[in-house]
Amino acid sequence: MANQPAAPTHNPVALRGDYSQARADYTIEQQWDRYTDEDHAIWQTLYARQIHMIERYAAPEFVAGTRTLNALPDRIPRIDDTNRILEPLSGWKIVAVPGLIPEEQFFAHLANRRFPVTVWIRKRCELDYLVEPDIFHDFFGHVPLLTNPPFARFMQAYGEAGPKAIAAGALKMLARLYWYMVEFGLIATPQGLRAYGSGILSSKGETAYSIESPKPHRIAFDLERVLRTDYLIDDYQQTYFVIDSFEQLFHAGYDTDFAPFYRQFANTPGIAPDVVLPTDRLIGTGT
Ligand code: HBI
Ligand code: FE
């Protein structure tokens, strides 16, 4: 920004992995004017194909949140514009970050109702797959449900749980809750199974797969089971956990003391991602 030498205008800020301008809390300026036409065109492609998928496959609360945010189909959203909608609604805001940030700062943002959104956008050759979050994943996938009070309260509780998990040597267990319930969660609705996880709903292929494929296991949500289950980061999930309602998730995250789970399981091997236990309640696709 002001203390930075002027950059050529064709040079996107959104340099992947540029943490040099980050503040102590890892936030940066979005510098929206520096997105290129190609960046906006990639947003438009991703948005166009995914908006149809969510109408069919996403939880109604997610679809409603997407409408509320009012993102433009053909332009990368401006973080400040979104906050004018989001903050009065739920007390949450989004803040710009250069990419993945250390756990401590990530938890602190969530505990204070700030969701970190990565500013850069993927390249056209990466439309279908990216290991790290970009603005399409973070914005399209995560921000809609921050308009939903029980889900937003769960996210805050997750942030508050972070320092305790670190102190208990159980970060891995807490991260599984985020993975399975925030990134890859499914929800049972009267209309059938729907997706709400951001990793699912920002991926065209996994959206239909998570709901319709006979391959993955779909297991009714159980907090202990999720905290104990390992996950895959580089393929479609072999197991999804299914909540009945966002209130159920909120109560699991907010009313439950995780300490006994940490004491019992922090030093035991995880349950493999493809395993079904006799105690699991399996959910059919129901479509
Ligand atoms: N940083 N920007 C960003 N986004 C994440 O989802 C994220 C992160 N840092 C840490 C992290 N996630 C996880 O390791 C925690 O949920 C445990
Ligand atoms: Fe994510």
PDB file of C-alpha atoms and ligand atoms in Angstrom:
ATOM      1  CA  MET A   1       0.000   0.000   0.000  1.00  0.00           C
ATOM      2  CA  ALA A   2       1.270   3.497   0.782  1.00  0.00           C
ATOM      3  CA  ASN A   3       4.642   2.317   2.037  1.00  0.00           C
ATOM      4  CA  GLN A   4       5.102   0.005  -0.906  1.00  0.00           C
ATOM      5  CA  PRO A   5       6.734   1.009  -4.193  1.00  0.00           C
ATOM      6  CA  ALA A   6       4.160   1.481  -6.947  1.00  0.00           C
ATOM      7  CA  ALA A   7       3.618  -1.792  -8.736  1.00  0.00           C
ATOM      8  CA  PRO A   8       2.823  -2.022 -12.433  1.00  0.00           C
ATOM      9  CA  THR A   9      -0.957  -2.206 -12.842  1.00  0.00           C
ATOM     10  CA  HIS A  10      -0.804  -5.447 -14.818  1.00  0.00           C
ATOM     11  CA  ASN A  11       0.850  -7.129 -11.860  1.00  0.00           C
ATOM     12  CA  PRO A  12      -1.908  -8.709  -9.746  1.00  0.00           C
ATOM     13  CA  VAL A  13      -1.622  -8.265  -6.010  1.00  0.00           C
ATOM     14  CA  ALA A  14      -3.137 -11.357  -5.585  1.00  0.00           C
ATOM     15  CA  LEU A  15       0.230 -12.951  -5.792  1.00  0.00           C
ATOM     16  CA  ARG A  16      -0.176 -16.361  -4.391  1.00  0.00           C
ATOM     17  CA  GLY A  17       1.721 -16.849  -1.216  1.00  0.00           C
ATOM     18  CA  ASP A  18       2.900 -13.227  -0.869  1.00  0.00           C
ATOM     19  CA  TYR A  19       2.887 -12.710   2.882  1.00  0.00           C
ATOM     20  CA  SER A  20       5.303  -9.743   2.749  1.00  0.00           C
ATOM     21  CA  GLN A  21       2.561  -7.135   3.268  1.00  0.00           C
ATOM     22  CA  ALA A  22       0.701  -9.083   5.964  1.00  0.00           C
ATOM     23  CA  ARG A  23       0.023  -7.478   9.346  1.00  0.00           C
ATOM     24  CA  ALA A  24       0.654  -9.298  12.627  1.00  0.00           C
ATOM     25  CA  ASP A  25      -2.804 -10.895  12.399  1.00  0.00           C
ATOM     26  CA  TYR A  26      -1.993 -11.931   8.800  1.00  0.00           C
ATOM     27  CA  THR A  27      -4.578  -9.617   7.246  1.00  0.00           C
ATOM     28  CA  ILE A  28      -3.780  -7.609   4.103  1.00  0.00           C
ATOM     29  CA  GLU A  29      -5.615  -5.178   1.827  1.00  0.00           C
ATOM     30  CA  GLN A  30      -7.649  -6.832  -0.896  1.00  0.00           C
ATOM     31  CA  GLN A  31      -6.533  -4.240  -3.517  1.00  0.00           C
ATOM     32  CA  TRP A  32      -9.492  -5.130  -5.695  1.00  0.00           C
ATOM     33  CA  ASP A  33      -8.429  -2.809  -8.544  1.00  0.00           C
ATOM     34  CA  ARG A  34      -5.457  -4.996  -9.216  1.00  0.00           C
ATOM     35  CA  TYR A  35      -7.395  -8.077 -10.275  1.00  0.00           C
ATOM     36  CA  THR A  36      -6.983  -8.603 -14.021  1.00  0.00           C
ATOM     37  CA  ASP A  37      -9.772  -9.164 -16.553  1.00  0.00           C
ATOM     38  CA  GLU A  38      -8.676 -12.779 -16.648  1.00  0.00           C
ATOM     39  CA  ASP A  39      -9.060 -13.032 -12.842  1.00  0.00           C
ATOM     40  CA  HIS A  40     -12.645 -11.761 -13.115  1.00  0.00           C
ATOM     41  CA  ALA A  41     -13.302 -14.077 -16.068  1.00  0.00           C
ATOM     42  CA  ILE A  42     -12.176 -17.066 -13.987  1.00  0.00           C
ATOM     43  CA  TRP A  43     -14.532 -16.007 -11.180  1.00  0.00           C
ATOM     44  CA  GLN A  44     -17.331 -15.766 -13.758  1.00  0.00           C
ATOM     45  CA  THR A  45     -16.642 -19.283 -15.057  1.00  0.00           C
ATOM     46  CA  LEU A  46     -16.508 -20.793 -11.577  1.00  0.00           C
ATOM     47  CA  TYR A  47     -19.581 -18.895 -10.381  1.00  0.00           C
ATOM     48  CA  ALA A  48     -21.683 -19.741 -13.454  1.00  0.00           C
ATOM     49  CA  ARG A  49     -21.134 -23.456 -13.195  1.00  0.00           C
ATOM     50  CA  GLN A  50     -21.448 -23.672  -9.413  1.00  0.00           C
ATOM     51  CA  ILE A  51     -24.550 -21.517  -8.927  1.00  0.00           C
ATOM     52  CA  HIS A  52     -26.593 -24.161 -10.779  1.00  0.00           C
ATOM     53  CA  MET A  53     -25.081 -26.969  -8.750  1.00  0.00           C
ATOM     54  CA  ILE A  54     -25.933 -25.371  -5.423  1.00  0.00           C
ATOM     55  CA  GLU A  55     -29.570 -24.832  -6.338  1.00  0.00           C
ATOM     56  CA  ARG A  56     -29.870 -28.572  -6.767  1.00  0.00           C
ATOM     57  CA  TYR A  57     -27.477 -29.926  -4.151  1.00  0.00           C
ATOM     58  CA  ALA A  58     -26.867 -27.360  -1.397  1.00  0.00           C
ATOM     59  CA  ALA A  59     -28.665 -26.933   1.930  1.00  0.00           C
ATOM     60  CA  PRO A  60     -31.463 -24.342   1.654  1.00  0.00           C
ATOM     61  CA  GLU A  61     -29.702 -22.202   4.285  1.00  0.00           C
ATOM     62  CA  PHE A  62     -26.602 -22.104   2.060  1.00  0.00           C
ATOM     63  CA  VAL A  63     -28.608 -21.115  -1.019  1.00  0.00           C
ATOM     64  CA  ALA A  64     -30.371 -18.397   0.986  1.00  0.00           C
ATOM     65  CA  GLY A  65     -26.991 -17.133   2.239  1.00  0.00           C
ATOM     66  CA  THR A  66     -25.633 -16.968  -1.309  1.00  0.00           C
ATOM     67  CA  ARG A  67     -28.630 -14.854  -2.354  1.00  0.00           C
ATOM     68  CA  THR A  68     -28.229 -12.583   0.669  1.00  0.00           C
ATOM     69  CA  LEU A  69     -24.569 -11.890  -0.117  1.00  0.00           C
ATOM     70  CA  ASN A  70     -25.572 -10.769  -3.569  1.00  0.00           C
ATOM     71  CA  ALA A  71     -22.174 -11.469  -5.166  1.00  0.00           C
ATOM     72  CA  LEU A  72     -21.952 -10.536  -8.833  1.00  0.00           C
ATOM     73  CA  PRO A  73     -21.659 -13.406 -11.292  1.00  0.00           C
ATOM     74  CA  ASP A  74     -19.015 -11.664 -13.384  1.00  0.00           C
ATOM     75  CA  ARG A  75     -16.785  -9.876 -10.857  1.00  0.00           C
ATOM     76  CA  ILE A  76     -14.668 -10.988  -7.937  1.00  0.00           C
ATOM     77  CA  PRO A  77     -16.490  -9.680  -4.848  1.00  0.00           C
ATOM     78  CA  ARG A  78     -15.233  -6.662  -2.955  1.00  0.00           C
ATOM     79  CA  ILE A  79     -14.690  -7.597   0.670  1.00  0.00           C
ATOM     80  CA  ASP A  80     -15.885  -4.175   1.897  1.00  0.00           C
ATOM     81  CA  ASP A  81     -19.172  -4.463  -0.035  1.00  0.00           C
ATOM     82  CA  THR A  82     -19.804  -7.894   1.466  1.00  0.00           C
ATOM     83  CA  ASN A  83     -19.164  -6.616   4.973  1.00  0.00           C
ATOM     84  CA  ARG A  84     -21.812  -3.936   4.554  1.00  0.00           C
ATOM     85  CA  ILE A  85     -24.304  -6.799   4.131  1.00  0.00           C
ATOM     86  CA  LEU A  86     -22.814  -9.353   6.512  1.00  0.00           C
ATOM     87  CA  GLU A  87     -21.901  -7.290   9.576  1.00  0.00           C
ATOM     88  CA  PRO A  88     -25.350  -5.853  10.367  1.00  0.00           C
ATOM     89  CA  LEU A  89     -26.858  -9.278   9.752  1.00  0.00           C
ATOM     90  CA  SER A  90     -24.708 -11.531  11.913  1.00  0.00           C
ATOM     91  CA  GLY A  91     -21.925  -9.516  13.526  1.00  0.00           C
ATOM     92  CA  TRP A  92     -19.410 -11.349  11.335  1.00  0.00           C
ATOM     93  CA  LYS A  93     -17.060  -9.729   8.871  1.00  0.00           C
ATOM     94  CA  ILE A  94     -14.606 -11.109   6.373  1.00  0.00           C
ATOM     95  CA  VAL A  95     -10.961 -10.055   6.302  1.00  0.00           C
ATOM     96  CA  ALA A  96      -8.439 -10.401   3.473  1.00  0.00           C
ATOM     97  CA  VAL A  97      -5.482 -12.784   3.916  1.00  0.00           C
ATOM     98  CA  PRO A  98      -2.738 -13.985   1.538  1.00  0.00           C
ATOM     99  CA  GLY A  99      -3.614 -17.685   1.934  1.00  0.00           C
ATOM    100  CA  LEU A 100      -3.391 -20.246   4.718  1.00  0.00           C
ATOM    101  CA  ILE A 101      -2.404 -18.608   7.981  1.00  0.00           C
ATOM    102  CA  PRO A 102      -1.038 -20.133  11.208  1.00  0.00           C
ATOM    103  CA  GLU A 103      -3.589 -21.893  13.384  1.00  0.00           C
ATOM    104  CA  GLU A 104      -3.324 -19.466  16.328  1.00  0.00           C
ATOM    105  CA  GLN A 105      -4.249 -16.467  14.168  1.00  0.00           C
ATOM    106  CA  PHE A 106      -6.893 -18.426  12.306  1.00  0.00           C
ATOM    107  CA  PHE A 107      -8.593 -19.417  15.569  1.00  0.00           C
ATOM    108  CA  ALA A 108      -8.341 -15.844  16.916  1.00  0.00           C
ATOM    109  CA  HIS A 109     -10.105 -14.465  13.842  1.00  0.00           C
ATOM    110  CA  LEU A 110     -12.965 -16.960  14.128  1.00  0.00           C
ATOM    111  CA  ALA A 111     -13.326 -16.438  17.888  1.00  0.00           C
ATOM    112  CA  ASN A 112     -13.778 -12.722  17.111  1.00  0.00           C
ATOM    113  CA  ARG A 113     -16.227 -13.352  14.278  1.00  0.00           C
ATOM    114  CA  ARG A 114     -13.844 -12.568  11.462  1.00  0.00           C
ATOM    115  CA  PHE A 115     -13.556 -15.053   8.621  1.00  0.00           C
ATOM    116  CA  PRO A 116     -10.238 -14.918   6.731  1.00  0.00           C
ATOM    117  CA  VAL A 117     -10.746 -14.884   2.950  1.00  0.00           C
ATOM    118  CA  THR A 118      -7.798 -15.559   0.660  1.00  0.00           C
ATOM    119  CA  VAL A 119      -7.574 -12.787  -1.948  1.00  0.00           C
ATOM    120  CA  TRP A 120      -5.986 -14.446  -4.979  1.00  0.00           C
ATOM    121  CA  ILE A 121      -7.858 -16.527  -7.534  1.00  0.00           C
ATOM    122  CA  ARG A 122      -6.733 -19.766  -9.175  1.00  0.00           C
ATOM    123  CA  LYS A 123      -5.553 -20.018 -12.775  1.00  0.00           C
ATOM    124  CA  ARG A 124      -7.721 -21.362 -15.541  1.00  0.00           C
ATOM    125  CA  CYS A 125      -5.815 -24.666 -15.588  1.00  0.00           C
ATOM    126  CA  GLU A 126      -6.838 -25.196 -11.938  1.00  0.00           C
ATOM    127  CA  LEU A 127     -10.608 -24.751 -12.266  1.00  0.00           C
ATOM    128  CA  ASP A 128     -11.374 -28.196 -10.904  1.00  0.00           C
ATOM    129  CA  TYR A 129      -8.743 -28.738  -8.305  1.00  0.00           C
ATOM    130  CA  LEU A 130      -6.672 -26.726  -5.893  1.00  0.00           C
ATOM    131  CA  VAL A 131      -5.034 -27.876  -2.654  1.00  0.00           C
ATOM    132  CA  GLU A 132      -4.981 -24.449  -0.992  1.00  0.00           C
ATOM    133  CA  PRO A 133      -7.898 -22.078  -0.554  1.00  0.00           C
ATOM    134  CA  ASP A 134      -8.385 -19.216  -3.054  1.00  0.00           C
ATOM    135  CA  ILE A 135     -11.066 -16.517  -3.089  1.00  0.00           C
ATOM    136  CA  PHE A 136     -13.562 -18.709  -4.904  1.00  0.00           C
ATOM    137  CA  HIS A 137     -13.307 -21.438  -2.278  1.00  0.00           C
ATOM    138  CA  ASP A 138     -13.221 -19.046   0.675  1.00  0.00           C
ATOM    139  CA  PHE A 139     -15.919 -16.676  -0.519  1.00  0.00           C
ATOM    140  CA  PHE A 140     -18.326 -18.880  -2.447  1.00  0.00           C
ATOM    141  CA  GLY A 141     -17.831 -21.860  -0.139  1.00  0.00           C
ATOM    142  CA  HIS A 142     -17.545 -20.377   3.349  1.00  0.00           C
ATOM    143  CA  VAL A 143     -19.213 -16.984   3.498  1.00  0.00           C
ATOM    144  CA  PRO A 144     -22.873 -17.876   2.699  1.00  0.00           C
ATOM    145  CA  LEU A 145     -23.388 -19.831   5.930  1.00  0.00           C
ATOM    146  CA  LEU A 146     -21.968 -17.010   8.043  1.00  0.00           C
ATOM    147  CA  THR A 147     -25.428 -15.483   7.478  1.00  0.00           C
ATOM    148  CA  ASN A 148     -26.952 -18.457   9.368  1.00  0.00           C
ATOM    149  CA  PRO A 149     -27.009 -17.780  13.138  1.00  0.00           C
ATOM    150  CA  PRO A 150     -26.474 -21.334  14.494  1.00  0.00           C
ATOM    151  CA  PHE A 151     -23.744 -22.096  11.960  1.00  0.00           C
ATOM    152  CA  ALA A 152     -22.019 -18.767  12.584  1.00  0.00           C
ATOM    153  CA  ARG A 153     -22.149 -19.414  16.338  1.00  0.00           C
ATOM    154  CA  PHE A 154     -20.587 -22.828  15.767  1.00  0.00           C
ATOM    155  CA  MET A 155     -17.739 -21.197  13.837  1.00  0.00           C
ATOM    156  CA  GLN A 156     -17.086 -18.802  16.689  1.00  0.00           C
ATOM    157  CA  ALA A 157     -17.099 -21.701  19.184  1.00  0.00           C
ATOM    158  CA  TYR A 158     -14.636 -23.520  16.931  1.00  0.00           C
ATOM    159  CA  GLY A 159     -12.273 -20.542  17.097  1.00  0.00           C
ATOM    160  CA  GLU A 160     -12.658 -20.396  20.880  1.00  0.00           C
ATOM    161  CA  ALA A 161     -11.873 -24.115  21.128  1.00  0.00           C
ATOM    162  CA  GLY A 162      -8.550 -23.667  19.287  1.00  0.00           C
ATOM    163  CA  PRO A 163      -6.228 -22.551  22.119  1.00  0.00           C
ATOM    164  CA  LYS A 164      -7.594 -25.291  24.406  1.00  0.00           C
ATOM    165  CA  ALA A 165      -6.965 -27.937  21.762  1.00  0.00           C
ATOM    166  CA  ILE A 166      -3.419 -26.665  21.237  1.00  0.00           C
ATOM    167  CA  ALA A 167      -2.783 -26.733  25.009  1.00  0.00           C
ATOM    168  CA  ALA A 168      -4.124 -30.302  25.179  1.00  0.00           C
ATOM    169  CA  GLY A 169      -1.947 -31.454  22.265  1.00  0.00           C
ATOM    170  CA  ALA A 170      -5.141 -32.226  20.366  1.00  0.00           C
ATOM    171  CA  LEU A 171      -5.080 -29.800  17.446  1.00  0.00           C
ATOM    172  CA  LYS A 172      -5.336 -32.718  15.057  1.00  0.00           C
ATOM    173  CA  MET A 173      -8.615 -33.814  16.641  1.00  0.00           C
ATOM    174  CA  LEU A 174     -10.132 -30.334  16.462  1.00  0.00           C
ATOM    175  CA  ALA A 175      -8.987 -29.916  12.851  1.00  0.00           C
ATOM    176  CA  ARG A 176     -10.946 -33.083  11.965  1.00  0.00           C
ATOM    177  CA  LEU A 177     -14.117 -31.358  13.172  1.00  0.00           C
ATOM    178  CA  TYR A 178     -13.432 -28.451  10.824  1.00  0.00           C
ATOM    179  CA  TRP A 179     -12.598 -30.763   7.964  1.00  0.00           C
ATOM    180  CA  TYR A 180     -15.630 -33.002   8.200  1.00  0.00           C
ATOM    181  CA  MET A 181     -18.225 -30.485   9.368  1.00  0.00           C
ATOM    182  CA  VAL A 182     -17.136 -27.146   7.852  1.00  0.00           C
ATOM    183  CA  GLU A 183     -15.380 -28.269   4.677  1.00  0.00           C
ATOM    184  CA  PHE A 184     -17.241 -31.491   3.857  1.00  0.00           C
ATOM    185  CA  GLY A 185     -20.491 -31.543   5.849  1.00  0.00           C
ATOM    186  CA  LEU A 186     -23.799 -32.946   4.608  1.00  0.00           C
ATOM    187  CA  ILE A 187     -27.218 -32.243   6.114  1.00  0.00           C
ATOM    188  CA  ALA A 188     -30.436 -34.290   6.055  1.00  0.00           C
ATOM    189  CA  THR A 189     -33.416 -32.198   4.934  1.00  0.00           C
ATOM    190  CA  PRO A 190     -37.085 -33.104   4.284  1.00  0.00           C
ATOM    191  CA  GLN A 191     -36.190 -32.897   0.577  1.00  0.00           C
ATOM    192  CA  GLY A 192     -33.307 -35.352   0.987  1.00  0.00           C
ATOM    193  CA  LEU A 193     -29.599 -35.149   1.566  1.00  0.00           C
ATOM    194  CA  ARG A 194     -27.952 -31.789   0.849  1.00  0.00           C
ATOM    195  CA  ALA A 195     -24.383 -30.469   1.034  1.00  0.00           C
ATOM    196  CA  TYR A 196     -23.283 -27.459   3.050  1.00  0.00           C
ATOM    197  CA  GLY A 197     -19.505 -27.967   3.349  1.00  0.00           C
ATOM    198  CA  SER A 198     -17.396 -25.365   1.564  1.00  0.00           C
ATOM    199  CA  GLY A 199     -14.933 -27.899   0.142  1.00  0.00           C
ATOM    200  CA  ILE A 200     -17.850 -29.701  -1.478  1.00  0.00           C
ATOM    201  CA  LEU A 201     -19.755 -26.666  -2.706  1.00  0.00           C
ATOM    202  CA  SER A 202     -16.736 -24.946  -4.254  1.00  0.00           C
ATOM    203  CA  SER A 203     -15.993 -28.131  -6.259  1.00  0.00           C
ATOM    204  CA  LYS A 204     -18.151 -28.966  -9.252  1.00  0.00           C
ATOM    205  CA  GLY A 205     -17.221 -32.647  -9.243  1.00  0.00           C
ATOM    206  CA  GLU A 206     -17.515 -33.300  -5.525  1.00  0.00           C
ATOM    207  CA  THR A 207     -20.892 -31.545  -5.250  1.00  0.00           C
ATOM    208  CA  ALA A 208     -22.760 -34.240  -7.197  1.00  0.00           C
ATOM    209  CA  TYR A 209     -20.470 -37.012  -5.931  1.00  0.00           C
ATOM    210  CA  SER A 210     -21.099 -36.197  -2.268  1.00  0.00           C
ATOM    211  CA  ILE A 211     -24.871 -36.481  -2.691  1.00  0.00           C
ATOM    212  CA  GLU A 212     -25.324 -39.076  -5.420  1.00  0.00           C
ATOM    213  CA  SER A 213     -22.338 -41.396  -5.644  1.00  0.00           C
ATOM    214  CA  PRO A 214     -22.800 -44.871  -4.156  1.00  0.00           C
ATOM    215  CA  LYS A 215     -19.072 -44.939  -3.300  1.00  0.00           C
ATOM    216  CA  PRO A 216     -18.612 -42.844  -0.141  1.00  0.00           C
ATOM    217  CA  HIS A 217     -19.984 -43.749   3.276  1.00  0.00           C
ATOM    218  CA  ARG A 218     -22.452 -41.287   4.767  1.00  0.00           C
ATOM    219  CA  ILE A 219     -22.539 -41.553   8.533  1.00  0.00           C
ATOM    220  CA  ALA A 220     -24.823 -39.766  10.990  1.00  0.00           C
ATOM    221  CA  PHE A 221     -22.882 -37.068  12.854  1.00  0.00           C
ATOM    222  CA  ASP A 222     -21.369 -38.112  16.157  1.00  0.00           C
ATOM    223  CA  LEU A 223     -18.893 -35.731  17.746  1.00  0.00           C
ATOM    224  CA  GLU A 224     -16.526 -38.348  19.160  1.00  0.00           C
ATOM    225  CA  ARG A 225     -16.537 -40.288  15.871  1.00  0.00           C
ATOM    226  CA  VAL A 226     -15.628 -37.158  13.880  1.00  0.00           C
ATOM    227  CA  LEU A 227     -12.899 -36.055  16.304  1.00  0.00           C
ATOM    228  CA  ARG A 228     -11.301 -39.499  15.863  1.00  0.00           C
ATOM    229  CA  THR A 229     -11.470 -39.866  12.081  1.00  0.00           C
ATOM    230  CA  ASP A 230      -8.502 -39.226   9.763  1.00  0.00           C
ATOM    231  CA  TYR A 231      -9.142 -37.538   6.420  1.00  0.00           C
ATOM    232  CA  LEU A 232      -7.816 -37.355   2.881  1.00  0.00           C
ATOM    233  CA  ILE A 233      -6.778 -33.973   1.533  1.00  0.00           C
ATOM    234  CA  ASP A 234      -6.103 -34.899  -2.082  1.00  0.00           C
ATOM    235  CA  ASP A 235      -9.156 -36.820  -3.267  1.00  0.00           C
ATOM    236  CA  TYR A 236     -12.937 -36.867  -2.922  1.00  0.00           C
ATOM    237  CA  GLN A 237     -13.860 -37.930   0.603  1.00  0.00           C
ATOM    238  CA  GLN A 238     -14.481 -41.601   1.362  1.00  0.00           C
ATOM    239  CA  THR A 239     -16.717 -40.675   4.289  1.00  0.00           C
ATOM    240  CA  TYR A 240     -19.088 -37.771   4.880  1.00  0.00           C
ATOM    241  CA  PHE A 241     -20.791 -37.042   8.193  1.00  0.00           C
ATOM    242  CA  VAL A 242     -24.432 -35.966   8.103  1.00  0.00           C
ATOM    243  CA  ILE A 243     -26.023 -33.512  10.535  1.00  0.00           C
ATOM    244  CA  ASP A 244     -29.774 -33.204  11.133  1.00  0.00           C
ATOM    245  CA  SER A 245     -29.701 -29.441  11.576  1.00  0.00           C
ATOM    246  CA  PHE A 246     -27.293 -26.574  12.133  1.00  0.00           C
ATOM    247  CA  GLU A 247     -28.576 -26.440  15.718  1.00  0.00           C
ATOM    248  CA  GLN A 248     -27.203 -29.957  16.221  1.00  0.00           C
ATOM    249  CA  LEU A 249     -23.776 -28.802  15.047  1.00  0.00           C
ATOM    250  CA  PHE A 250     -23.963 -25.680  17.164  1.00  0.00           C
ATOM    251  CA  HIS A 251     -24.786 -27.687  20.315  1.00  0.00           C
ATOM    252  CA  ALA A 252     -21.989 -30.181  19.634  1.00  0.00           C
ATOM    253  CA  GLY A 253     -19.472 -27.384  19.284  1.00  0.00           C
ATOM    254  CA  TYR A 254     -20.790 -25.024  21.913  1.00  0.00           C
ATOM    255  CA  ASP A 255     -22.221 -27.080  24.786  1.00  0.00           C
ATOM    256  CA  THR A 256     -19.738 -29.936  24.779  1.00  0.00           C
ATOM    257  CA  ASP A 257     -16.504 -30.040  26.735  1.00  0.00           C
ATOM    258  CA  PHE A 258     -13.967 -31.540  24.338  1.00  0.00           C
ATOM    259  CA  ALA A 259     -11.389 -32.146  27.099  1.00  0.00           C
ATOM    260  CA  PRO A 260     -12.518 -35.729  27.918  1.00  0.00           C
ATOM    261  CA  PHE A 261     -12.295 -36.656  24.212  1.00  0.00           C
ATOM    262  CA  TYR A 262      -8.831 -35.145  24.009  1.00  0.00           C
ATOM    263  CA  ARG A 263      -7.693 -37.031  27.117  1.00  0.00           C
ATOM    264  CA  GLN A 264      -9.006 -40.311  25.805  1.00  0.00           C
ATOM    265  CA  PHE A 265      -7.996 -40.102  22.144  1.00  0.00           C
ATOM    266  CA  ALA A 266      -5.260 -37.488  21.547  1.00  0.00           C
ATOM    267  CA  ASN A 267      -2.554 -40.142  21.613  1.00  0.00           C
ATOM    268  CA  THR A 268      -4.407 -42.951  19.897  1.00  0.00           C
ATOM    269  CA  PRO A 269      -4.281 -43.603  16.140  1.00  0.00           C
ATOM    270  CA  GLY A 270      -7.129 -42.129  14.103  1.00  0.00           C
ATOM    271  CA  ILE A 271      -9.925 -44.145  12.521  1.00  0.00           C
ATOM    272  CA  ALA A 272      -9.124 -44.642   8.812  1.00  0.00           C
ATOM    273  CA  PRO A 273     -11.243 -42.493   6.465  1.00  0.00           C
ATOM    274  CA  ASP A 274     -12.821 -45.471   4.701  1.00  0.00           C
ATOM    275  CA  VAL A 275     -13.841 -47.486   7.770  1.00  0.00           C
ATOM    276  CA  VAL A 276     -17.402 -48.141   8.933  1.00  0.00           C
ATOM    277  CA  LEU A 277     -17.802 -49.079  12.601  1.00  0.00           C
ATOM    278  CA  PRO A 278     -20.599 -51.294  13.957  1.00  0.00           C
ATOM    279  CA  THR A 279     -21.827 -48.292  15.971  1.00  0.00           C
ATOM    280  CA  ASP A 280     -22.140 -46.028  12.897  1.00  0.00           C
ATOM    281  CA  ARG A 281     -25.595 -45.098  11.648  1.00  0.00           C
ATOM    282  CA  LEU A 282     -25.400 -45.069   7.860  1.00  0.00           C
ATOM    283  CA  ILE A 283     -27.509 -42.604   5.891  1.00  0.00           C
ATOM    284  CA  GLY A 284     -28.818 -43.490   2.434  1.00  0.00           C
ATOM    285  CA  THR A 285     -28.708 -41.011  -0.438  1.00  0.00           C
ATOM    286  CA  GLY A 286     -32.514 -41.043  -0.354  1.00  0.00           C
ATOM    287  CA  THR A 287     -32.849 -39.644  -3.853  1.00  0.00           C
TER     288      THR A 287
HETATM  289  N1  HBI B   1      -5.941 -20.386   7.219  1.00  0.00           N
HETATM  290  N2  HBI B   1      -6.702 -18.910   5.595  1.00  0.00           N
HETATM  291  C1  HBI B   1      -6.862 -20.049   6.294  1.00  0.00           C
HETATM  292  N3  HBI B   1      -7.946 -20.826   6.060  1.00  0.00           N
HETATM  293  C2  HBI B   1      -8.145 -21.993   6.736  1.00  0.00           C
HETATM  294  O1  HBI B   1      -9.159 -22.678   6.507  1.00  0.00           O
HETATM  295  C3  HBI B   1      -7.203 -22.379   7.712  1.00  0.00           C
HETATM  296  C4  HBI B   1      -6.094 -21.539   7.929  1.00  0.00           C
HETATM  297  N4  HBI B   1      -5.171 -21.880   8.840  1.00  0.00           N
HETATM  298  C5  HBI B   1      -5.316 -23.065   9.661  1.00  0.00           C
HETATM  299  C6  HBI B   1      -6.487 -23.893   9.337  1.00  0.00           C
HETATM  300  N5  HBI B   1      -7.354 -23.541   8.421  1.00  0.00           N
HETATM  301  C7  HBI B   1      -6.704 -25.223  10.026  1.00  0.00           C
HETATM  302  O2  HBI B   1      -5.470 -25.826  10.200  1.00  0.00           O
HETATM  303  C8  HBI B   1      -7.440 -25.103  11.354  1.00  0.00           C
HETATM  304  O3  HBI B   1      -8.835 -25.214  11.181  1.00  0.00           O
HETATM  305  C9  HBI B   1      -7.042 -26.186  12.307  1.00  0.00           C
HETATM  306 FE    FE B   2     -12.061 -23.954   3.436  1.00  0.00          FE
END
